[in-house]
XYZ file of C-alpha atoms in Angstrom:
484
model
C 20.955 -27.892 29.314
C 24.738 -27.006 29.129
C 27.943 -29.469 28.354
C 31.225 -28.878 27.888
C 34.093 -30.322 26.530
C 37.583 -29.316 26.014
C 39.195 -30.513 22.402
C 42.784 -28.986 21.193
C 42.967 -25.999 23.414
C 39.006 -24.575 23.398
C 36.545 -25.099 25.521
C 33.299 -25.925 23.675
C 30.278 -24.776 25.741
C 26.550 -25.658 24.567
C 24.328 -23.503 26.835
C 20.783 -23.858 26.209
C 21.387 -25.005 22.435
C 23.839 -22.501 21.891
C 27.074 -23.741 21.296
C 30.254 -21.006 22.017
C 34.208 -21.956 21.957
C 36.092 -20.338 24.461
C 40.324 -20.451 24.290
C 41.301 -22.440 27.838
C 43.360 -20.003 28.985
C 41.303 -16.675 28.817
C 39.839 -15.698 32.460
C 36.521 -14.436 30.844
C 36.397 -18.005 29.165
C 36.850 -19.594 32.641
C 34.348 -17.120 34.552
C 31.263 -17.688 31.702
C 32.565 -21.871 31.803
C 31.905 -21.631 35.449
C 28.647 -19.645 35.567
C 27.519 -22.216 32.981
C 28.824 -25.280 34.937
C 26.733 -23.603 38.255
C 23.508 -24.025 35.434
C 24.005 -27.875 35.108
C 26.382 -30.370 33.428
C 26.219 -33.349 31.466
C 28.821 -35.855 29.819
C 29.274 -36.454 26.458
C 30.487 -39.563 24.741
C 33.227 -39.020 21.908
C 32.519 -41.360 18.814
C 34.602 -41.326 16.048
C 34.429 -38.048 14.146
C 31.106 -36.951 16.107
C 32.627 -34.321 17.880
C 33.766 -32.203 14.378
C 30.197 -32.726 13.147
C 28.540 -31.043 16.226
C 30.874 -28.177 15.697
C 29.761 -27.868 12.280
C 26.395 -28.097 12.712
C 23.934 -25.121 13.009
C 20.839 -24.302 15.150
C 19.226 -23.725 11.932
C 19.378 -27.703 11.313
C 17.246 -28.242 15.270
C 14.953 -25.309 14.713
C 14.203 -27.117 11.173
C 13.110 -29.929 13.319
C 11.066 -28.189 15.852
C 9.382 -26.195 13.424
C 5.732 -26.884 12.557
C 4.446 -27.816 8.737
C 3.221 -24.079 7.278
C 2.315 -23.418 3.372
C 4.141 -20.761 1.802
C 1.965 -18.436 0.122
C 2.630 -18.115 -3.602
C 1.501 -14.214 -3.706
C 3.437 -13.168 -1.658
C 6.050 -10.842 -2.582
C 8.480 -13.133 -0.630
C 7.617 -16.269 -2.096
C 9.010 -14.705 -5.476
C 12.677 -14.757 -3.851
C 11.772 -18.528 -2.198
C 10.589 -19.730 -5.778
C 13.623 -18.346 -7.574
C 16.407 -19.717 -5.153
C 14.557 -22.846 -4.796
C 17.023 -24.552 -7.921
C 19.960 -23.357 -5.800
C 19.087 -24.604 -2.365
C 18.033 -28.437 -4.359
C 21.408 -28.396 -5.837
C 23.263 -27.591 -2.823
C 25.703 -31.004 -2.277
C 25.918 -32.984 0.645
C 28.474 -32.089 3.640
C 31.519 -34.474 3.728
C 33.460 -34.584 6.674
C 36.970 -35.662 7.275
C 37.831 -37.262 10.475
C 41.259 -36.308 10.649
C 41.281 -32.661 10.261
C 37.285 -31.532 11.029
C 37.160 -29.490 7.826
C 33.897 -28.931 6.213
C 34.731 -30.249 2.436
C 31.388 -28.694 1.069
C 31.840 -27.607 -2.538
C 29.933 -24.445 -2.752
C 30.673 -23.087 0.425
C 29.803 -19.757 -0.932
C 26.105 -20.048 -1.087
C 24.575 -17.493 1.486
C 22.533 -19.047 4.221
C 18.994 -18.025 4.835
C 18.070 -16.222 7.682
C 14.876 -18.044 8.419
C 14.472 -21.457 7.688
C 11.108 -22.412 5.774
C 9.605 -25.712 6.238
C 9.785 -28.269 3.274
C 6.432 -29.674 3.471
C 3.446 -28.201 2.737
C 0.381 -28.628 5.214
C -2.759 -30.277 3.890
C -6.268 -29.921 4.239
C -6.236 -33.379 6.401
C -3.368 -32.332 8.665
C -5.654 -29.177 9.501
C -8.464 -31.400 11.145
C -9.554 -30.135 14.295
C -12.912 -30.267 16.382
C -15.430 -29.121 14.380
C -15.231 -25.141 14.544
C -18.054 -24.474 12.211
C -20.822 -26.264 14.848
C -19.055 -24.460 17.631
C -18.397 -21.082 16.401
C -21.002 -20.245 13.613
C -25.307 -20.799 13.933
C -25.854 -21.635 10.711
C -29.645 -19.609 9.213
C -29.951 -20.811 5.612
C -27.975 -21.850 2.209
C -27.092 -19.186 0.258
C -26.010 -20.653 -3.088
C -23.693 -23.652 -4.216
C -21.392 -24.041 -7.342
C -18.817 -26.620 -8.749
C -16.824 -26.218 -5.496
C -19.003 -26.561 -2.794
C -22.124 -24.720 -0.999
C -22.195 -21.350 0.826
C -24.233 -20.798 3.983
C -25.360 -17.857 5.169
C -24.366 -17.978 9.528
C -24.575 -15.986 12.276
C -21.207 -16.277 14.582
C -22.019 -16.793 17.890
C -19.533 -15.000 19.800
C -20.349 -10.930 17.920
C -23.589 -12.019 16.488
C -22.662 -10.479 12.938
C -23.475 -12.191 9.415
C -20.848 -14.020 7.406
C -21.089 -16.234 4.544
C -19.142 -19.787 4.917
C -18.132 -21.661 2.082
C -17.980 -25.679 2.616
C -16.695 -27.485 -0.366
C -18.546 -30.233 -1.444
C -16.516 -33.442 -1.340
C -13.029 -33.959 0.564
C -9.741 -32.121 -0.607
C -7.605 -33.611 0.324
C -5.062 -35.047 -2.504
C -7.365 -33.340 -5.025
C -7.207 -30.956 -7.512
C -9.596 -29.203 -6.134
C -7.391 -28.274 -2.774
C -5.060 -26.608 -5.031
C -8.278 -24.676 -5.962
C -8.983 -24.227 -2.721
C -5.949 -22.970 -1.279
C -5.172 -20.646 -3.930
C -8.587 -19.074 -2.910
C -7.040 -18.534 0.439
C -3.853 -17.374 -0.365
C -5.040 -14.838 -2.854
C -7.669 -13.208 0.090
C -5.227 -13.171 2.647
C -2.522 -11.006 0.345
C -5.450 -8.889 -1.026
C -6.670 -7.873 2.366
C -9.771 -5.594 2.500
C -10.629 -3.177 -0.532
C -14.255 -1.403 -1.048
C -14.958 -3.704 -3.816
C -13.382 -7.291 -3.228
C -15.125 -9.711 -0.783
C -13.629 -9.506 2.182
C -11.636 -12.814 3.533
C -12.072 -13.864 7.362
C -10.619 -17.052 7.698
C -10.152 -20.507 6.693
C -9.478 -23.775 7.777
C -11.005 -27.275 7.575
C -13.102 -30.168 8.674
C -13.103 -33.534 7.631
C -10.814 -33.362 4.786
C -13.430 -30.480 3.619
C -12.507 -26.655 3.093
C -14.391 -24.168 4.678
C -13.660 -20.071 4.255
C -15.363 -17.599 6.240
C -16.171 -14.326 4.224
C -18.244 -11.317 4.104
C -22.116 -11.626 3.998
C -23.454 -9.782 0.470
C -27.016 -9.058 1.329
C -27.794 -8.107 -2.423
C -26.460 -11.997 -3.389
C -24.575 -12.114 -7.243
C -24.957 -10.148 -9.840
C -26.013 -13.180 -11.574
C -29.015 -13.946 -8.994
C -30.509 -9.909 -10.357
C -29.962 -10.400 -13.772
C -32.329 -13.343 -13.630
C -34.499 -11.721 -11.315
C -34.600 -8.466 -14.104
C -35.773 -11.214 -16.360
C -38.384 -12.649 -14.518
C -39.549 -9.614 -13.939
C -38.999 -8.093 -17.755
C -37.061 -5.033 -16.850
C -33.000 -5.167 -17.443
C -30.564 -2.696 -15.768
C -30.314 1.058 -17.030
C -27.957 2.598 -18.452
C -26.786 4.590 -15.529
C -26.573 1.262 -13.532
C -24.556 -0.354 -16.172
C -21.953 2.301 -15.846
C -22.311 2.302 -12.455
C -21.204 -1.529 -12.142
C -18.647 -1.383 -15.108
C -16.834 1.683 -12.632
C -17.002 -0.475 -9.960
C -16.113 -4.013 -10.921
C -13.086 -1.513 -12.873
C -11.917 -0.449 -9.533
C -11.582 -3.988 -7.805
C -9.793 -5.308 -10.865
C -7.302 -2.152 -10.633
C -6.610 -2.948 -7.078
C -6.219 -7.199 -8.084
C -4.116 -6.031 -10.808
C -1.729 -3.550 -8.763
C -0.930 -6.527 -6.467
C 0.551 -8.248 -9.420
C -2.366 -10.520 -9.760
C -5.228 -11.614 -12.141
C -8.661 -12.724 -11.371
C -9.272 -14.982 -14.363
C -12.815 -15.769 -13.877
C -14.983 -12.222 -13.576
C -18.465 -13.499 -14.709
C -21.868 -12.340 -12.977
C -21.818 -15.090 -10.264
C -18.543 -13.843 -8.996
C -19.843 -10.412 -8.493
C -21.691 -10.123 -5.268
C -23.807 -7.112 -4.151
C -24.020 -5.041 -0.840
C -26.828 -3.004 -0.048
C -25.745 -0.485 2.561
C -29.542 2.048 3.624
C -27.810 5.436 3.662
C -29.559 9.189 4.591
C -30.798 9.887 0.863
C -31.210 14.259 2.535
C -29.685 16.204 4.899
C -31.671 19.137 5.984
C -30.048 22.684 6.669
C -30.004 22.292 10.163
C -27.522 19.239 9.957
C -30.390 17.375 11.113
C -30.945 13.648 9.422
C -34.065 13.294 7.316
C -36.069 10.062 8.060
C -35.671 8.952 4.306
C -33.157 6.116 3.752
C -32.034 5.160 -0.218
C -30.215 1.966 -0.753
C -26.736 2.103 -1.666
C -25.203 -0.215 -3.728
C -21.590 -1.665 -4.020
C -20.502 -4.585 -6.170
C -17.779 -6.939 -4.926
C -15.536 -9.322 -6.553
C -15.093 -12.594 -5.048
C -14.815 -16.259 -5.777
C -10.807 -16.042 -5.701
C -10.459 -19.786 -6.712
C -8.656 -18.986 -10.348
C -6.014 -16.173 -9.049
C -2.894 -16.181 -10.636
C 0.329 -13.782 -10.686
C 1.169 -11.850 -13.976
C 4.319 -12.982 -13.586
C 5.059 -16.887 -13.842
C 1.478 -17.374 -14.213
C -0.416 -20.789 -13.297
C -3.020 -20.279 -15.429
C -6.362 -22.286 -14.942
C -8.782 -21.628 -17.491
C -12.411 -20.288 -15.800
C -15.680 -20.353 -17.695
C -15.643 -20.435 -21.529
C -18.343 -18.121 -21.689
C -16.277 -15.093 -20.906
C -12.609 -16.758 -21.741
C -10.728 -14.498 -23.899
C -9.467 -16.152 -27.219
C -5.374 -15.261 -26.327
C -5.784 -17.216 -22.689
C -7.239 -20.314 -24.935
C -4.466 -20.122 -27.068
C -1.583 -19.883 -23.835
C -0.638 -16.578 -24.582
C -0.333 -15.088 -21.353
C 1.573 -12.168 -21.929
C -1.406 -9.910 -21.380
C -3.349 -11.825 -18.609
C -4.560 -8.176 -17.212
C -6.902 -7.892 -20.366
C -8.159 -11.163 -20.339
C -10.258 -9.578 -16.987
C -11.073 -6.519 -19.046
C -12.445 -8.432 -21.600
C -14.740 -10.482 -19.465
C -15.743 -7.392 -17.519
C -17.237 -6.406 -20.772
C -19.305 -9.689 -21.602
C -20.794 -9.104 -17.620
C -21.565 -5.604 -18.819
C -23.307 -7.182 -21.308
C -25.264 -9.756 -19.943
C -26.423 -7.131 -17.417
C -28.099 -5.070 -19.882
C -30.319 -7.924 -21.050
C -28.264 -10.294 -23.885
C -29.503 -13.606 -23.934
C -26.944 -16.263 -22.412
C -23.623 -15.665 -24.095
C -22.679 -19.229 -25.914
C -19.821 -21.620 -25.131
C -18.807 -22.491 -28.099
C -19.460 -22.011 -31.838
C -19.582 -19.641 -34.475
C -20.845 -16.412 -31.814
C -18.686 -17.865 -29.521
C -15.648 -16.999 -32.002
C -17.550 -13.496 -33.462
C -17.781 -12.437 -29.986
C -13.900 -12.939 -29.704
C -13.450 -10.756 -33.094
C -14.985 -7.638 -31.482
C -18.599 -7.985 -32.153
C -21.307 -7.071 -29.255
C -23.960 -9.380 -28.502
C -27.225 -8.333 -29.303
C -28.636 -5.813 -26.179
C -32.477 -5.551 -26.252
C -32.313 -2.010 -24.921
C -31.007 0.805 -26.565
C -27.758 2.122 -25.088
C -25.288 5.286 -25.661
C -22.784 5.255 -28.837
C -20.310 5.874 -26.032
C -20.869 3.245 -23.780
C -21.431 0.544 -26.825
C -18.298 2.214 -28.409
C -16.630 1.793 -24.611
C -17.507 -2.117 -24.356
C -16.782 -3.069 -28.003
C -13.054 -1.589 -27.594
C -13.116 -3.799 -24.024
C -13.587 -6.812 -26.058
C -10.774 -6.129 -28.939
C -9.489 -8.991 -30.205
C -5.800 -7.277 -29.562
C -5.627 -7.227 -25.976
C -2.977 -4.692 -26.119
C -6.189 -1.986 -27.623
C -8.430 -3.151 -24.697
C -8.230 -0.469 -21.900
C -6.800 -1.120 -18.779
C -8.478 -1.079 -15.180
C -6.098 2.100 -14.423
C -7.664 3.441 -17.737
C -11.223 2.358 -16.555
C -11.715 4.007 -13.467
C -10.297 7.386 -15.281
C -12.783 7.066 -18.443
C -14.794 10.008 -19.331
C -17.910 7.774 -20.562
C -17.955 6.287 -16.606
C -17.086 9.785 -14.753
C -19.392 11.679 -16.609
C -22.006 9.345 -15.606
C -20.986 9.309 -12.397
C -21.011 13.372 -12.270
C -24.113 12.983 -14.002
C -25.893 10.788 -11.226
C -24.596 13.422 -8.563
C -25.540 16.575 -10.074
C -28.927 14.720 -11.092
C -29.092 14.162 -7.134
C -28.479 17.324 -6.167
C -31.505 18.786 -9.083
C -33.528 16.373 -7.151
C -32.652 17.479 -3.265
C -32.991 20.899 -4.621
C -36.204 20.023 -5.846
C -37.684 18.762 -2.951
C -36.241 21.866 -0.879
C -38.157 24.220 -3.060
C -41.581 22.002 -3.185
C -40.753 22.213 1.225
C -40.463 25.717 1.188
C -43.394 26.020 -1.031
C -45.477 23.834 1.562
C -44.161 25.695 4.467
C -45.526 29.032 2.922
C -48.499 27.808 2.372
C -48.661 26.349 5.846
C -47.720 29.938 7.344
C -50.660 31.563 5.224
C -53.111 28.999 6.118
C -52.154 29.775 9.739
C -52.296 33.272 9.630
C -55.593 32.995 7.376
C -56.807 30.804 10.524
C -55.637 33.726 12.970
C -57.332 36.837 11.209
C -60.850 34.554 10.605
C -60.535 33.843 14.648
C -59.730 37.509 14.914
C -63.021 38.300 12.746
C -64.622 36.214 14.579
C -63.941 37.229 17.673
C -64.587 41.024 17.070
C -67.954 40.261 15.740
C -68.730 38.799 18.665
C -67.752 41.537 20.535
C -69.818 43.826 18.186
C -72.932 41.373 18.333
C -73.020 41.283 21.792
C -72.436 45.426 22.265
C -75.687 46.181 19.703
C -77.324 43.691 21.826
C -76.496 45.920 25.429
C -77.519 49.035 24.054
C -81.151 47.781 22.101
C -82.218 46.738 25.945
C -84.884 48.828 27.682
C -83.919 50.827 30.916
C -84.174 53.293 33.048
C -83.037 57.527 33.034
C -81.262 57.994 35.782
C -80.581 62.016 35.964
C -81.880 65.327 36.592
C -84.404 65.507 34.079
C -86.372 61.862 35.257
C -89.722 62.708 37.590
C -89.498 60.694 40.741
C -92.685 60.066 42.801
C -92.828 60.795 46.152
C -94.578 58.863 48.835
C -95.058 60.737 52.233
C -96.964 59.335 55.031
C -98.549 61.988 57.222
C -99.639 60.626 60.653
């Protein structure tokens, strides 16, 4: 659409929502008014002081209007700049204008303007109802688990046939505290991205005033579902496979904390495992051996009680493995607070009974002292998880510190070198076997040899022990002569 008008000497020219001012005598003015006139015209009505207050007015203020409702994510490193000028732009005054002169009488005209324009109003979990995507998209096999938020199915998606796990709250969101929950969940996955050791984040969205997340499939389930299954089964994890999971879970909280955010709920149901079948040998040759070993990789998920380390919303998670400071609303070191749950999961791993919510453990626990472990560990790993659980976060180690500890590389050195003992092992007992097999074979081959010549020599004896016949000079023939 294009109008123009003509006010004290200017043209004003709106082409396509873009409004220019052109002087009335200037030729380039003239050419551009005409090429716009050739576009399309339109009148405009004059009103009072209208005119001034479409001159003032930016595109910003009809691009606010066209834009759609979007959340801003609160981990973001933008967000930081959008929650600290957020005073500033509520403060800024209303625009007076004065008919007689145009002028914009704005008070702090020296505020910058922002480049991009964010919506004021959040989008909620009703305005995202659509036609149900989880019947059309996912085939859902079985339920996987379920919690205080909701239930998680295990599905197949139809359109690459590959396994995810979909998360359904339980009751609608919608105006709840629970969607704050919820979202935070979603906002934390989508900044994190994908790490070795965090569960991976697909998508979101929802149905029916319900939340539903789309994340990677664990085929090893929680941590929590094979600690119970070690105690059905009376059998707890090793000591190797305690370190193992301490130097992993340690290397998803570095990369959490690195992004400037805290977990605040690490406990053995938020750990998920992935069992990955990998060639346990490779021969010589470069030739894959037909024996698979299971590799296996712990995860962090459940995102629902992310925070940042800096102006931290702090939501308390399970008492269980709260650290004292947190309870008390010191959140100077909310880092630690993760270290010291990883600990109590340590713990619980190895065999503890169910650590207590509250009480007089509850509060030893919280002055430094281990749970009882019904397996006998290493002074240096017990020495390793009682400094974890300090009651001075500052002495706790942090997940940098973790993932560079000589307790968990040596044990992870250990496991390799202990591998490669055990492949060379098996190459010697293979060479041993393929001697043997190459004397048995040539054992076989000189007995078929004997064999064979005795035959020979059997069946020579046997020519020369038969009767016959002279046949020479010295043998008497008899002659027959008829004589008519």
């Amino acid at each position: 659409m294009h109008s123009d008008l003509k006010v004290f000497g200017l043209h004003l020219v709106r082409i396509w929502g873009v409004q220019l001012r052109f002087p009335s005598t200037d030729p380039s003015s003239l050419y551009l008014l005409s090429k716009a006139q050739g576009i399309g015209s339109s009148s405009v009505k004059l009103r009072g002081g209208s005119l001034f207050m479409n001159v003032g007015k930016s595109e910003k203020q009809e691009d606010i209007r066209q834009t759609p409702h979007v959340n801003i994510n609160p981990f973001t490193p933008d967000s930081m700049f959008l929650h600290s000028s957020e005073g500033k732009c509520r403060r800024r005054k209303r625009t007076h204008w004065n008919d007689s002169c145009g002028e914009d009488m704005e008070a702090s005209d020296g505020e910058p303007e922002d480049e991009t324009i964010r919506p004021a109003k959040r989008i909620t979990i009703t305005e995202s109802n659509m036609k149900s995507r989880y019947a059309t998209e996912f085939h859902e096999l079985e339920k996987i688990g379920s919690g205080e938020f909701g239930s998680v199915f295990k599905c197949v998606k139809r359109l690459d046939g590959c396994i995810y796990a979909i998360k359904r709250s339980k009751k609608p969101l919608a105006g709840s505290v629970d969607e704050q929950n919820a979202l935070r969940e979603v906002y934390a996955h989508a900044v994190l991205g994908q790490h070795s050791h965090v569960v991976r984040y697909y998508s979101a969205w929802a149905e029916d005033d319900h939340m539903l997340i789309q994340n990677e499939y664990c085929n090893g389930g929680s941590l929590a579902d094979a600690i119970s299954e070690n105690y059905r089964n009376m059998r707890y994890f090793t000591e190797p496979e305690l370190k193992d999971l301490l130097l992993q879970v340690a290397r998803g909280l570095k990369y959490i904390h690195s992004m400037s955010l805290v977990h605040m709920d690490i406990k053995p149901s938020n750990i998920f495992i992935s069992r990955t079948s990998v060639p346990s040998t490779t021969s010589e040759e470069g030739d894959d051996d037909d024996w698979l070993s299971d590799r296996v990789i712990f995860k962090i998920g459940d995102l629902g009680h992310v925070t940042r380390v800096s102006s931290p919303q702090v939501e308390e998670g399970d008492s269980r493995f709260l650290a004292n400071e947190v309870l008390q609303e010191n959140y100077t070191h909310l880092p630690k607070a993760d270290i010291f749950a990883l600990a109590l999961t340590v713990v619980c791993a190895a065999g503890a009974e169910p650590l207590p919510t509250n009480g007089d453990q509850w509060h030893e626990i919280r002055q430094g002292k281990l749970p009882r472990i019904p397996q006998v560990l290493s002074q240096e790993l017990l020495d390793l998880l009682k400094v974890m659980i300090n009651s001075d976060p500052e002495k706790r180690p942090s997940a940098v510190a973790l993932v560079k500890h000589s307790v968990l590389l040596s044990a992870a050195k250990k496991s390799a070198e202990q591998l490669r003992i055990e492949l060379n092992a098996e190459k010697f007992k293979n060479s041993l076997l393929q001697k043997e097999l190459k004397k048995a074979q040539m054992a076989k081959a000189a007995a078929e040899e004997r064999a064979l010549f005795t035959d020979r020599m059997t069946t020579r004896s046997t020519t020369q022990n038969r009767p016959s016949r002279l046949i020479g000079k010295k043998m008497n023939r008899s002659v027959s002569l008829t004589i008519y």
